[in-house]
Amino acid sequence: MITRRDDVTALVLAGGRATRLGGVAKLALVVDGETIFARQRAVLAPRVHEILVAGPLDAIDGARVVTDAAGDGPLAGIAAGLAAMTTPWLVVVAGDMPWLHGPSIDLLLDATKDGLDAIGVRVGGLPEPLFCVLHARARPVLDRMLAGARWKASALLTDAGLEVAWLHERELRALDPELRGLRDIDAPGDLT
């Protein structure tokens, strides 16, 4: 059973240029008969209070668009989401993940608790900063990173001093054995 969390906002990061895909907006790419965003919305909407999309869009059905600082990478999008959310928690996903996996999102959300600033996962020992949960307390930390021209997204989870609970890769693989939900679309060959 899916549980809606009124204390969580979802943020879909859609600010990339998609140069290897001819500059097309990845959210609009069709995978198995649906756009990537429609697929993501179907997973996120029943679980969260609101969906935000950070990127150079005018409007998108089923989400509130927030503007990020163009060219500042995913951290700028995350900062825009943290500034715009009205809940304590923000689940962050990349806008090019068409196979977003509901039970994996639930695993992240179930790990939220008082005293934590973030919930992250590592795959192959490396953090996945575009699939995480952040508390509103992360906003000033992220603002300081951006002001200091520190753009590496994974550093928010590993080097910024946040209290992070790390989920083990094996926990995700128990739900999604191939971690298909974390796969992103960077080139035409990734659509299969």
C-alpha angles and dihedrals in degrees: 000000000000116000120208112222113208088188094062133076121191121224121199112196109218103159102108122115096227091213093165088056096050094264095292117155103257093212088064096051112116117232119178091346099312135082117255090246093050088052092048093045090053090056099040105037097068091049105046143051094236142352120230124191118203114202148077096305131126096208141336127197113252098016144070113241118224124192121234130191103277114237095017094104131227095325089065089053091048090049090052090050093049090049094049102041121103096198132074095244133054123194109205124206133168116250092231098063105105096171097055106167119224098206090052090053088049090052090055093046093047089058094061114112141149115291096028123112097189146004115215141172132216122209116195087354093301123113119246102215093176091061107051145099122245131191120225087252088074092069100084090044091053092045089055091050092052093045088054092050092246102150104166105119096204090056089071088068100032109032110021099081097250120150099245129186108207120211115212119245089234089061090057093043090054086064101030108022096191094036087235089157089068095050114114134199114244102146136019091261090062092068093081 
